[in-house]
Amino acid sequence: MSTAAQDVVSLTLTRPDGGRLPDWAPGAHIDVTLANGETRQYSLCGDRWDAHTFRVAVLRETDGRGGSAFVHDELAVGDEVLLGGPRNNFPLAPSPRYLFIAGGIGITPILPMIHQADLVGADWTLLYGGRRRASMAFLDDLAVHGERVEIVPQDEAGLLPLGTWLGAPRGDTVVYCCGPGPLLDAVEHAMTGAGWAPHRLRTERFTAAEVGAPVRDEPFTVELARTGTTVVVGPRLSVLEAARQAGATTLSSCERGTCGTCETTVLDGLPDHRDSILADHERAAGDCMFPCVSRSCTDRLVLDL
C-alpha cells in the first residue's frame, strides 16, 4: 500500500498462499469487498504479465458511500479483502493508432492499455487532466513516454484542449476515454461535432450516466427460462429484484448499471437499456441486459436465468 498522489493510494493485492491470480486484459476491473461489508469496483492498473499480483488505485471520495474512506483510513498492510472478477467492460480493440484521454483517477485503466499498445507496436498519445498536478496519479510512470503524453493540471493550464486533439477525425484512430462524467460528455460532444464516426469512441464511466424516463411505465412480464417461472415487473421494481423474488440467484454489485456483474442474456423480447456500459451496437443487438437498471420495451422478456 503506497501513496500514488494526493488522496490516491495504490494497493498491491496478492493471494494469502502466494498462488496465481486470474488472467486479465487491459480495461478489466475487479470487485473488492472490504471488512466493513462494502464492495467497490477498481480498474486493474498494474502489470498484466505478473500472475501473482493485482494493482489498483483508490481515490478518496469525500461525498462517497464510505468505501474509499475505509481504504484510506482503516485498511492496513496484511489485511484480507475478498476479490471478484476480473471482468472487462472496457476492452482494448485492435487499432493501428490510439488516442487515450484520462481525467483524474480515470488514468488507471489507461495505463495497461498504453503498455499493450507498446507491445503490439501501435501508435498512441495520451491527454491526461486533473485538478492539480499533486492529485494526478502515476505521473512518474508516464514520464518515461516523453512527448507522447500531455499532462494538463487544471489549476495551471485550464481544461483539457479537446478541440485541438479531437478537431480532425481520423479513420485509423480509436479514442479511449475514462474519467468524470462531464469529461466523457465533453469528449462525446466534441467528437460528434467534429464528425468522428460513433464507433471510434470507447468510454468507461465510474458513475452512472443520466438517462431519461423508461420507454414504458406499464408493468411487463419476465420469464426465467431455466425454471419457467414468470414474474410481473411493476414500475417501482427492478428486473433484478423481481428475478430474485422469483428465485433467481443473480449476482450483482453496484446495482447502478456501471460494473457489469449482473449481465444477463436476453432470449426473447426487447430490453430498454439503461446502463452505462454497452456500446450502441451492443444495445442494438438486444441479446443481453443489466437487470439492475434496464427494463423492457416489450410486454414480455425471456431471460437466461
PDB file of C-alpha atoms in Angstrom:
ATOM      1  CA  MET A   1       0.000   0.000   0.000  1.00  0.00           C
ATOM      2  CA  SER A   2       1.538   3.308  -1.090  1.00  0.00           C
ATOM      3  CA  THR A   3       0.613   6.890  -1.949  1.00  0.00           C
ATOM      4  CA  ALA A   4       0.130   7.396  -5.696  1.00  0.00           C
ATOM      5  CA  ALA A   5      -0.933  11.055  -5.469  1.00  0.00           C
ATOM      6  CA  GLN A   6      -2.738  13.405  -3.138  1.00  0.00           C
ATOM      7  CA  ASP A   7      -5.836  11.490  -1.922  1.00  0.00           C
ATOM      8  CA  VAL A   8      -4.941   8.467  -4.050  1.00  0.00           C
ATOM      9  CA  VAL A   9      -3.483   5.247  -2.632  1.00  0.00           C
ATOM     10  CA  SER A  10      -2.166   2.326  -4.643  1.00  0.00           C
ATOM     11  CA  LEU A  11      -2.955  -1.178  -3.373  1.00  0.00           C
ATOM     12  CA  THR A  12      -0.943  -4.278  -4.242  1.00  0.00           C
ATOM     13  CA  LEU A  13      -3.077  -7.408  -3.813  1.00  0.00           C
ATOM     14  CA  THR A  14      -1.801 -10.980  -3.606  1.00  0.00           C
ATOM     15  CA  ARG A  15      -3.288 -14.306  -2.550  1.00  0.00           C
ATOM     16  CA  PRO A  16      -2.515 -15.310   1.066  1.00  0.00           C
ATOM     17  CA  ASP A  17      -0.988 -18.558  -0.214  1.00  0.00           C
ATOM     18  CA  GLY A  18       1.064 -16.777  -2.876  1.00  0.00           C
ATOM     19  CA  GLY A  19      -0.828 -18.577  -5.644  1.00  0.00           C
ATOM     20  CA  ARG A  20      -1.634 -17.453  -9.149  1.00  0.00           C
ATOM     21  CA  LEU A  21      -4.316 -14.828  -9.721  1.00  0.00           C
ATOM     22  CA  PRO A  22      -6.739 -14.916 -12.687  1.00  0.00           C
ATOM     23  CA  ASP A  23      -5.503 -13.614 -16.030  1.00  0.00           C
ATOM     24  CA  TRP A  24      -6.811 -10.266 -17.204  1.00  0.00           C
ATOM     25  CA  ALA A  25      -6.596  -7.882 -20.143  1.00  0.00           C
ATOM     26  CA  PRO A  26      -6.343  -4.073 -20.349  1.00  0.00           C
ATOM     27  CA  GLY A  27      -9.578  -2.386 -19.294  1.00  0.00           C
ATOM     28  CA  ALA A  28     -10.509  -5.062 -16.736  1.00  0.00           C
ATOM     29  CA  HIS A  29     -11.687  -4.310 -13.211  1.00  0.00           C
ATOM     30  CA  ILE A  30     -12.195  -6.312 -10.032  1.00  0.00           C
ATOM     31  CA  ASP A  31     -14.708  -6.214  -7.199  1.00  0.00           C
ATOM     32  CA  VAL A  32     -13.110  -5.586  -3.816  1.00  0.00           C
ATOM     33  CA  THR A  33     -15.179  -6.450  -0.748  1.00  0.00           C
ATOM     34  CA  LEU A  34     -13.862  -4.784   2.387  1.00  0.00           C
ATOM     35  CA  ALA A  35     -14.108  -5.795   6.030  1.00  0.00           C
ATOM     36  CA  ASN A  36     -16.900  -3.239   6.560  1.00  0.00           C
ATOM     37  CA  GLY A  37     -19.051  -5.124   4.033  1.00  0.00           C
ATOM     38  CA  GLU A  38     -18.741  -2.543   1.263  1.00  0.00           C
ATOM     39  CA  THR A  39     -17.965  -3.753  -2.268  1.00  0.00           C
ATOM     40  CA  ARG A  40     -16.340  -1.460  -4.793  1.00  0.00           C
ATOM     41  CA  GLN A  41     -15.046  -1.841  -8.344  1.00  0.00           C
ATOM     42  CA  TYR A  42     -11.490  -0.797  -9.211  1.00  0.00           C
ATOM     43  CA  SER A  43      -9.657  -0.885 -12.536  1.00  0.00           C
ATOM     44  CA  LEU A  44      -6.574  -3.078 -12.689  1.00  0.00           C
ATOM     45  CA  CYS A  45      -3.607  -0.827 -13.416  1.00  0.00           C
ATOM     46  CA  GLY A  46      -0.538  -3.000 -12.814  1.00  0.00           C
ATOM     47  CA  ASP A  47       1.450  -5.444 -14.904  1.00  0.00           C
ATOM     48  CA  ARG A  48      -0.901  -7.951 -16.510  1.00  0.00           C
ATOM     49  CA  TRP A  49       2.017 -10.334 -17.021  1.00  0.00           C
ATOM     50  CA  ASP A  50       2.610 -10.578 -13.259  1.00  0.00           C
ATOM     51  CA  ALA A  51       0.461 -13.618 -12.464  1.00  0.00           C
ATOM     52  CA  HIS A  52       0.712 -13.184  -8.693  1.00  0.00           C
ATOM     53  CA  THR A  53      -0.103  -9.510  -8.154  1.00  0.00           C
ATOM     54  CA  PHE A  54      -3.000  -7.164  -8.812  1.00  0.00           C
ATOM     55  CA  ARG A  55      -2.598  -3.387  -8.519  1.00  0.00           C
ATOM     56  CA  VAL A  56      -5.478  -0.926  -8.107  1.00  0.00           C
ATOM     57  CA  ALA A  57      -5.646   2.730  -7.101  1.00  0.00           C
ATOM     58  CA  VAL A  58      -8.300   4.230  -4.832  1.00  0.00           C
ATOM     59  CA  LEU A  59      -9.300   7.891  -4.789  1.00  0.00           C
ATOM     60  CA  ARG A  60     -10.671   9.248  -1.513  1.00  0.00           C
ATOM     61  CA  GLU A  61     -14.194  10.421  -2.307  1.00  0.00           C
ATOM     62  CA  THR A  62     -15.403  12.877   0.313  1.00  0.00           C
ATOM     63  CA  ASP A  63     -19.018  12.514  -0.866  1.00  0.00           C
ATOM     64  CA  GLY A  64     -18.823   8.741  -1.373  1.00  0.00           C
ATOM     65  CA  ARG A  65     -20.587   5.908   0.420  1.00  0.00           C
ATOM     66  CA  GLY A  66     -17.699   5.009   2.724  1.00  0.00           C
ATOM     67  CA  GLY A  67     -15.676   2.515   0.705  1.00  0.00           C
ATOM     68  CA  SER A  68     -12.805   4.814  -0.223  1.00  0.00           C
ATOM     69  CA  ALA A  69     -12.667   6.301   3.274  1.00  0.00           C
ATOM     70  CA  PHE A  70     -12.306   2.799   4.710  1.00  0.00           C
ATOM     71  CA  VAL A  71      -9.447   2.025   2.321  1.00  0.00           C
ATOM     72  CA  HIS A  72      -7.627   5.253   3.184  1.00  0.00           C
ATOM     73  CA  ASP A  73      -8.252   5.277   6.926  1.00  0.00           C
ATOM     74  CA  GLU A  74      -8.695   1.654   8.033  1.00  0.00           C
ATOM     75  CA  LEU A  75      -7.116  -0.760   5.571  1.00  0.00           C
ATOM     76  CA  ALA A  76      -3.586  -1.823   6.513  1.00  0.00           C
ATOM     77  CA  VAL A  77      -0.835  -3.955   5.027  1.00  0.00           C
ATOM     78  CA  GLY A  78      -1.639  -7.619   5.694  1.00  0.00           C
ATOM     79  CA  ASP A  79      -5.418  -7.145   5.877  1.00  0.00           C
ATOM     80  CA  GLU A  80      -7.517  -9.530   3.806  1.00  0.00           C
ATOM     81  CA  VAL A  81     -10.149  -8.477   1.277  1.00  0.00           C
ATOM     82  CA  LEU A  82     -12.391 -10.557  -0.957  1.00  0.00           C
ATOM     83  CA  LEU A  83     -11.998 -10.236  -4.723  1.00  0.00           C
ATOM     84  CA  GLY A  84     -14.454 -10.846  -7.554  1.00  0.00           C
ATOM     85  CA  GLY A  85     -13.684 -10.924 -11.261  1.00  0.00           C
ATOM     86  CA  PRO A  86     -11.806  -9.758 -13.217  1.00  0.00           C
ATOM     87  CA  ARG A  87     -14.430  -8.534 -15.676  1.00  0.00           C
ATOM     88  CA  ASN A  88     -13.866  -6.348 -18.701  1.00  0.00           C
ATOM     89  CA  ASN A  89     -16.466  -3.878 -19.956  1.00  0.00           C
ATOM     90  CA  PHE A  90     -13.775  -1.643 -21.495  1.00  0.00           C
ATOM     91  CA  PRO A  91     -11.657  -3.919 -23.728  1.00  0.00           C
ATOM     92  CA  LEU A  92      -8.887  -2.581 -25.935  1.00  0.00           C
ATOM     93  CA  ALA A  93      -9.881  -3.151 -29.569  1.00  0.00           C
ATOM     94  CA  PRO A  94      -7.160  -3.706 -32.199  1.00  0.00           C
ATOM     95  CA  SER A  95      -6.189  -0.459 -33.915  1.00  0.00           C
ATOM     96  CA  PRO A  96      -3.073   0.988 -35.573  1.00  0.00           C
ATOM     97  CA  ARG A  97      -3.439   4.160 -33.506  1.00  0.00           C
ATOM     98  CA  TYR A  98      -4.992   5.150 -30.183  1.00  0.00           C
ATOM     99  CA  LEU A  99      -5.823   8.441 -28.529  1.00  0.00           C
ATOM    100  CA  PHE A 100      -6.183   7.995 -24.786  1.00  0.00           C
ATOM    101  CA  ILE A 101      -7.932  10.674 -22.720  1.00  0.00           C
ATOM    102  CA  ALA A 102      -7.976  10.397 -18.932  1.00  0.00           C
ATOM    103  CA  GLY A 103      -9.365  12.585 -16.189  1.00  0.00           C
ATOM    104  CA  GLY A 104      -8.209  12.123 -12.595  1.00  0.00           C
ATOM    105  CA  ILE A 105      -8.432   8.536 -11.363  1.00  0.00           C
ATOM    106  CA  GLY A 106      -9.575   7.606 -14.883  1.00  0.00           C
ATOM    107  CA  ILE A 107      -5.904   7.108 -15.690  1.00  0.00           C
ATOM    108  CA  THR A 108      -5.993   3.670 -14.051  1.00  0.00           C
ATOM    109  CA  PRO A 109      -7.474   1.554 -16.889  1.00  0.00           C
ATOM    110  CA  ILE A 110      -5.435   3.530 -19.418  1.00  0.00           C
ATOM    111  CA  LEU A 111      -2.041   2.511 -18.002  1.00  0.00           C
ATOM    112  CA  PRO A 112      -2.210  -1.169 -19.089  1.00  0.00           C
ATOM    113  CA  MET A 113      -3.684  -0.066 -22.427  1.00  0.00           C
ATOM    114  CA  ILE A 114      -0.592   2.021 -23.069  1.00  0.00           C
ATOM    115  CA  HIS A 115       1.605  -0.949 -22.210  1.00  0.00           C
ATOM    116  CA  GLN A 116      -0.371  -3.176 -24.581  1.00  0.00           C
ATOM    117  CA  ALA A 117      -0.210  -0.612 -27.383  1.00  0.00           C
ATOM    118  CA  ASP A 118       3.568  -0.517 -26.985  1.00  0.00           C
ATOM    119  CA  LEU A 119       3.768  -4.309 -27.072  1.00  0.00           C
ATOM    120  CA  VAL A 120       1.924  -4.576 -30.380  1.00  0.00           C
ATOM    121  CA  GLY A 121       3.659  -1.592 -31.950  1.00  0.00           C
ATOM    122  CA  ALA A 122       0.604   0.648 -32.217  1.00  0.00           C
ATOM    123  CA  ASP A 123       0.973   4.426 -32.261  1.00  0.00           C
ATOM    124  CA  TRP A 124      -0.606   6.241 -29.338  1.00  0.00           C
ATOM    125  CA  THR A 125      -0.862   9.543 -27.483  1.00  0.00           C
ATOM    126  CA  LEU A 126      -2.307  10.413 -24.069  1.00  0.00           C
ATOM    127  CA  LEU A 127      -4.084  13.550 -22.881  1.00  0.00           C
ATOM    128  CA  TYR A 128      -4.270  13.443 -19.075  1.00  0.00           C
ATOM    129  CA  GLY A 129      -6.014  16.062 -16.978  1.00  0.00           C
ATOM    130  CA  GLY A 130      -6.578  16.620 -13.279  1.00  0.00           C
ATOM    131  CA  ARG A 131      -7.444  19.380 -10.849  1.00  0.00           C
ATOM    132  CA  ARG A 132      -3.862  19.752  -9.610  1.00  0.00           C
ATOM    133  CA  ARG A 133      -0.569  18.143 -10.552  1.00  0.00           C
ATOM    134  CA  ALA A 134      -0.226  16.808  -6.993  1.00  0.00           C
ATOM    135  CA  SER A 135      -3.555  14.977  -7.319  1.00  0.00           C
ATOM    136  CA  MET A 136      -2.666  13.225 -10.589  1.00  0.00           C
ATOM    137  CA  ALA A 137      -1.574   9.631 -10.003  1.00  0.00           C
ATOM    138  CA  PHE A 138       1.266   7.759 -11.718  1.00  0.00           C
ATOM    139  CA  LEU A 139       2.955  10.786 -13.279  1.00  0.00           C
ATOM    140  CA  ASP A 140       6.334   9.141 -12.724  1.00  0.00           C
ATOM    141  CA  ASP A 141       5.178   6.033 -14.627  1.00  0.00           C
ATOM    142  CA  LEU A 142       4.113   8.219 -17.554  1.00  0.00           C
ATOM    143  CA  ALA A 143       7.212  10.434 -17.632  1.00  0.00           C
ATOM    144  CA  VAL A 144       9.188   7.760 -19.498  1.00  0.00           C
ATOM    145  CA  HIS A 145       6.942   8.215 -22.552  1.00  0.00           C
ATOM    146  CA  GLY A 146       8.053  11.796 -23.165  1.00  0.00           C
ATOM    147  CA  GLU A 147       6.109  13.828 -25.716  1.00  0.00           C
ATOM    148  CA  ARG A 148       3.521  11.122 -26.269  1.00  0.00           C
ATOM    149  CA  VAL A 149       1.912  12.277 -23.024  1.00  0.00           C
ATOM    150  CA  GLU A 150       0.425  15.723 -22.405  1.00  0.00           C
ATOM    151  CA  ILE A 151      -0.229  16.496 -18.738  1.00  0.00           C
ATOM    152  CA  VAL A 152      -2.817  19.238 -18.128  1.00  0.00           C
ATOM    153  CA  PRO A 153      -3.371  20.226 -14.485  1.00  0.00           C
ATOM    154  CA  GLN A 154      -6.457  22.436 -14.451  1.00  0.00           C
ATOM    155  CA  ASP A 155      -5.048  24.939 -11.951  1.00  0.00           C
ATOM    156  CA  GLU A 156      -2.058  25.516 -14.242  1.00  0.00           C
ATOM    157  CA  ALA A 157      -3.435  25.195 -17.772  1.00  0.00           C
ATOM    158  CA  GLY A 158      -7.222  25.151 -17.584  1.00  0.00           C
ATOM    159  CA  LEU A 159      -9.479  22.496 -19.094  1.00  0.00           C
ATOM    160  CA  LEU A 160      -8.280  19.822 -21.495  1.00  0.00           C
ATOM    161  CA  PRO A 161      -7.830  21.166 -25.067  1.00  0.00           C
ATOM    162  CA  LEU A 162     -10.328  18.751 -26.574  1.00  0.00           C
ATOM    163  CA  GLY A 163     -10.895  20.892 -29.650  1.00  0.00           C
ATOM    164  CA  THR A 164      -7.210  20.686 -30.548  1.00  0.00           C
ATOM    165  CA  TRP A 165      -6.972  16.950 -30.008  1.00  0.00           C
ATOM    166  CA  LEU A 166     -10.326  15.949 -31.494  1.00  0.00           C
ATOM    167  CA  GLY A 167     -10.919  18.595 -34.146  1.00  0.00           C
ATOM    168  CA  ALA A 168      -9.806  16.421 -37.079  1.00  0.00           C
ATOM    169  CA  PRO A 169     -11.385  12.939 -37.336  1.00  0.00           C
ATOM    170  CA  ARG A 170      -9.033  10.074 -38.155  1.00  0.00           C
ATOM    171  CA  GLY A 171     -10.234   6.809 -39.583  1.00  0.00           C
ATOM    172  CA  ASP A 172      -7.247   4.906 -38.205  1.00  0.00           C
ATOM    173  CA  THR A 173      -7.704   6.020 -34.580  1.00  0.00           C
ATOM    174  CA  VAL A 174      -9.779   4.726 -31.689  1.00  0.00           C
ATOM    175  CA  VAL A 175     -10.347   7.105 -28.772  1.00  0.00           C
ATOM    176  CA  TYR A 176     -10.445   5.657 -25.256  1.00  0.00           C
ATOM    177  CA  CYS A 177     -11.691   7.954 -22.512  1.00  0.00           C
ATOM    178  CA  CYS A 178     -12.146   7.366 -18.792  1.00  0.00           C
ATOM    179  CA  GLY A 179     -12.876   9.901 -16.080  1.00  0.00           C
ATOM    180  CA  PRO A 180     -15.659  12.013 -14.578  1.00  0.00           C
ATOM    181  CA  GLY A 181     -18.998  12.163 -16.338  1.00  0.00           C
ATOM    182  CA  PRO A 182     -18.612  15.780 -17.543  1.00  0.00           C
ATOM    183  CA  LEU A 183     -15.340  14.882 -19.264  1.00  0.00           C
ATOM    184  CA  LEU A 184     -16.881  11.905 -21.047  1.00  0.00           C
ATOM    185  CA  ASP A 185     -19.827  14.048 -22.136  1.00  0.00           C
ATOM    186  CA  ALA A 186     -17.474  16.766 -23.404  1.00  0.00           C
ATOM    187  CA  VAL A 187     -15.401  14.266 -25.394  1.00  0.00           C
ATOM    188  CA  GLU A 188     -18.511  12.735 -26.947  1.00  0.00           C
ATOM    189  CA  HIS A 189     -19.840  16.206 -27.832  1.00  0.00           C
ATOM    190  CA  ALA A 190     -16.514  17.269 -29.361  1.00  0.00           C
ATOM    191  CA  MET A 191     -16.196  14.126 -31.446  1.00  0.00           C
ATOM    192  CA  THR A 192     -19.786  14.309 -32.668  1.00  0.00           C
ATOM    193  CA  GLY A 193     -19.346  17.954 -33.621  1.00  0.00           C
ATOM    194  CA  ALA A 194     -16.122  17.219 -35.469  1.00  0.00           C
ATOM    195  CA  GLY A 195     -17.677  14.371 -37.454  1.00  0.00           C
ATOM    196  CA  TRP A 196     -15.992  11.351 -35.894  1.00  0.00           C
ATOM    197  CA  ALA A 197     -17.717   8.030 -36.540  1.00  0.00           C
ATOM    198  CA  PRO A 198     -19.573   6.910 -33.359  1.00  0.00           C
ATOM    199  CA  HIS A 199     -17.691   3.613 -33.087  1.00  0.00           C
ATOM    200  CA  ARG A 200     -14.377   5.476 -32.775  1.00  0.00           C
ATOM    201  CA  LEU A 201     -15.099   6.400 -29.130  1.00  0.00           C
ATOM    202  CA  ARG A 202     -14.905   3.922 -26.243  1.00  0.00           C
ATOM    203  CA  THR A 203     -15.665   5.125 -22.712  1.00  0.00           C
ATOM    204  CA  GLU A 204     -15.862   3.829 -19.179  1.00  0.00           C
ATOM    205  CA  ARG A 205     -17.892   5.591 -16.509  1.00  0.00           C
ATOM    206  CA  PHE A 206     -17.276   5.395 -12.771  1.00  0.00           C
ATOM    207  CA  THR A 207     -20.738   6.837 -12.109  1.00  0.00           C
ATOM    208  CA  ALA A 208     -23.956   6.118 -13.956  1.00  0.00           C
ATOM    209  CA  ALA A 209     -24.873   8.323 -16.894  1.00  0.00           C
ATOM    210  CA  GLU A 210     -28.024  10.396 -16.803  1.00  0.00           C
ATOM    211  CA  VAL A 211     -30.874   8.627 -18.580  1.00  0.00           C
ATOM    212  CA  GLY A 212     -34.376   9.697 -19.397  1.00  0.00           C
ATOM    213  CA  ALA A 213     -37.643   8.068 -18.414  1.00  0.00           C
ATOM    214  CA  PRO A 214     -38.178   4.375 -19.202  1.00  0.00           C
ATOM    215  CA  VAL A 215     -39.686   3.536 -22.571  1.00  0.00           C
ATOM    216  CA  ARG A 216     -42.817   2.252 -20.843  1.00  0.00           C
ATOM    217  CA  ASP A 217     -44.452   2.787 -17.457  1.00  0.00           C
ATOM    218  CA  GLU A 218     -46.752  -0.228 -17.704  1.00  0.00           C
ATOM    219  CA  PRO A 219     -45.883  -3.488 -15.941  1.00  0.00           C
ATOM    220  CA  PHE A 220     -44.253  -6.166 -18.061  1.00  0.00           C
ATOM    221  CA  THR A 221     -43.645  -9.887 -17.684  1.00  0.00           C
ATOM    222  CA  VAL A 222     -40.260 -11.523 -17.194  1.00  0.00           C
ATOM    223  CA  GLU A 223     -39.867 -15.252 -17.751  1.00  0.00           C
ATOM    224  CA  LEU A 224     -36.924 -17.040 -16.170  1.00  0.00           C
ATOM    225  CA  ALA A 225     -36.101 -19.597 -18.871  1.00  0.00           C
ATOM    226  CA  ARG A 226     -34.199 -22.040 -16.668  1.00  0.00           C
ATOM    227  CA  THR A 227     -37.114 -22.594 -14.307  1.00  0.00           C
ATOM    228  CA  GLY A 228     -40.075 -21.481 -16.394  1.00  0.00           C
ATOM    229  CA  THR A 229     -41.082 -19.077 -13.621  1.00  0.00           C
ATOM    230  CA  THR A 230     -42.881 -15.907 -14.672  1.00  0.00           C
ATOM    231  CA  VAL A 231     -42.937 -12.670 -12.689  1.00  0.00           C
ATOM    232  CA  VAL A 232     -44.587  -9.303 -13.296  1.00  0.00           C
ATOM    233  CA  VAL A 233     -42.309  -6.266 -13.003  1.00  0.00           C
ATOM    234  CA  GLY A 234     -44.065  -3.090 -11.928  1.00  0.00           C
ATOM    235  CA  PRO A 235     -42.739   0.475 -12.280  1.00  0.00           C
ATOM    236  CA  ARG A 236     -41.159   0.525  -8.803  1.00  0.00           C
ATOM    237  CA  LEU A 237     -39.466  -2.861  -9.032  1.00  0.00           C
ATOM    238  CA  SER A 238     -36.234  -3.570 -10.891  1.00  0.00           C
ATOM    239  CA  VAL A 239     -35.900  -6.631 -13.096  1.00  0.00           C
ATOM    240  CA  LEU A 240     -33.116  -7.811 -10.799  1.00  0.00           C
ATOM    241  CA  GLU A 241     -35.314  -7.550  -7.707  1.00  0.00           C
ATOM    242  CA  ALA A 242     -38.174  -9.296  -9.477  1.00  0.00           C
ATOM    243  CA  ALA A 243     -35.929 -12.126 -10.640  1.00  0.00           C
ATOM    244  CA  ARG A 244     -34.616 -12.635  -7.133  1.00  0.00           C
ATOM    245  CA  GLN A 245     -38.121 -12.703  -5.717  1.00  0.00           C
ATOM    246  CA  ALA A 246     -38.877 -15.433  -8.247  1.00  0.00           C
ATOM    247  CA  GLY A 247     -35.926 -17.499  -7.026  1.00  0.00           C
ATOM    248  CA  ALA A 248     -33.074 -16.473  -9.343  1.00  0.00           C
ATOM    249  CA  THR A 249     -29.617 -16.199  -7.779  1.00  0.00           C
ATOM    250  CA  THR A 250     -28.253 -13.450  -9.990  1.00  0.00           C
ATOM    251  CA  LEU A 251     -25.043 -11.869  -8.749  1.00  0.00           C
ATOM    252  CA  SER A 252     -24.812  -8.091  -8.575  1.00  0.00           C
ATOM    253  CA  SER A 253     -22.560  -5.442  -7.120  1.00  0.00           C
ATOM    254  CA  CYS A 254     -23.027  -1.750  -7.946  1.00  0.00           C
ATOM    255  CA  GLU A 255     -26.727  -2.047  -8.900  1.00  0.00           C
ATOM    256  CA  ARG A 256     -26.323   1.210 -10.842  1.00  0.00           C
ATOM    257  CA  GLY A 257     -25.509  -0.190 -14.288  1.00  0.00           C
ATOM    258  CA  THR A 258     -21.777   0.525 -14.195  1.00  0.00           C
ATOM    259  CA  CYS A 259     -19.945  -2.630 -13.047  1.00  0.00           C
ATOM    260  CA  GLY A 260     -21.337  -5.369 -15.307  1.00  0.00           C
ATOM    261  CA  THR A 261     -21.692  -8.016 -12.600  1.00  0.00           C
ATOM    262  CA  CYS A 262     -25.349  -8.803 -13.309  1.00  0.00           C
ATOM    263  CA  GLU A 263     -25.090  -9.087 -17.120  1.00  0.00           C
ATOM    264  CA  THR A 264     -27.840 -11.425 -18.309  1.00  0.00           C
ATOM    265  CA  THR A 265     -28.595 -12.997 -21.694  1.00  0.00           C
ATOM    266  CA  VAL A 266     -31.907 -11.964 -23.288  1.00  0.00           C
ATOM    267  CA  LEU A 267     -33.581 -14.868 -25.120  1.00  0.00           C
ATOM    268  CA  ASP A 268     -36.731 -13.063 -26.268  1.00  0.00           C
ATOM    269  CA  GLY A 269     -38.181  -9.575 -26.088  1.00  0.00           C
ATOM    270  CA  LEU A 270     -36.575  -6.154 -26.449  1.00  0.00           C
ATOM    271  CA  PRO A 271     -34.731  -4.687 -23.457  1.00  0.00           C
ATOM    272  CA  ASP A 272     -34.841  -1.000 -22.581  1.00  0.00           C
ATOM    273  CA  HIS A 273     -31.139  -0.433 -21.955  1.00  0.00           C
ATOM    274  CA  ARG A 274     -30.463   1.998 -19.113  1.00  0.00           C
ATOM    275  CA  ASP A 275     -26.898   1.034 -18.213  1.00  0.00           C
ATOM    276  CA  SER A 276     -23.627   2.944 -18.653  1.00  0.00           C
ATOM    277  CA  ILE A 277     -21.720   0.008 -20.144  1.00  0.00           C
ATOM    278  CA  LEU A 278     -22.983  -1.162 -23.536  1.00  0.00           C
ATOM    279  CA  ALA A 279     -21.939   0.453 -26.792  1.00  0.00           C
ATOM    280  CA  ASP A 280     -24.584   1.432 -29.344  1.00  0.00           C
ATOM    281  CA  HIS A 281     -24.083  -1.689 -31.477  1.00  0.00           C
ATOM    282  CA  GLU A 282     -24.386  -3.892 -28.372  1.00  0.00           C
ATOM    283  CA  ARG A 283     -27.628  -2.178 -27.401  1.00  0.00           C
ATOM    284  CA  ALA A 284     -28.966  -2.659 -30.915  1.00  0.00           C
ATOM    285  CA  ALA A 285     -28.219  -6.399 -30.758  1.00  0.00           C
ATOM    286  CA  GLY A 286     -30.606  -6.725 -27.809  1.00  0.00           C
ATOM    287  CA  ASP A 287     -29.147 -10.055 -26.684  1.00  0.00           C
ATOM    288  CA  CYS A 288     -28.046  -9.019 -23.198  1.00  0.00           C
ATOM    289  CA  MET A 289     -29.014  -6.558 -20.482  1.00  0.00           C
ATOM    290  CA  PHE A 290     -28.161  -5.422 -16.968  1.00  0.00           C
ATOM    291  CA  PRO A 291     -31.299  -6.118 -14.915  1.00  0.00           C
ATOM    292  CA  CYS A 292     -30.256  -3.888 -12.031  1.00  0.00           C
ATOM    293  CA  VAL A 293     -31.276  -0.812 -14.068  1.00  0.00           C
ATOM    294  CA  SER A 294     -32.553  -1.851 -17.509  1.00  0.00           C
ATOM    295  CA  ARG A 295     -36.188  -2.607 -18.220  1.00  0.00           C
ATOM    296  CA  SER A 296     -38.317  -3.726 -21.169  1.00  0.00           C
ATOM    297  CA  CYS A 297     -39.662  -2.152 -24.343  1.00  0.00           C
ATOM    298  CA  THR A 298     -41.983  -5.108 -24.888  1.00  0.00           C
ATOM    299  CA  ASP A 299     -44.743  -6.785 -22.899  1.00  0.00           C
ATOM    300  CA  ARG A 300     -42.533  -9.799 -22.215  1.00  0.00           C
ATOM    301  CA  LEU A 301     -38.861 -10.557 -21.697  1.00  0.00           C
ATOM    302  CA  VAL A 302     -37.344 -14.038 -21.527  1.00  0.00           C
ATOM    303  CA  LEU A 303     -34.052 -14.121 -19.651  1.00  0.00           C
ATOM    304  CA  ASP A 304     -31.484 -16.882 -19.345  1.00  0.00           C
ATOM    305  CA  LEU A 305     -31.994 -17.177 -15.598  1.00  0.00           C
TER     306      LEU A 305
END
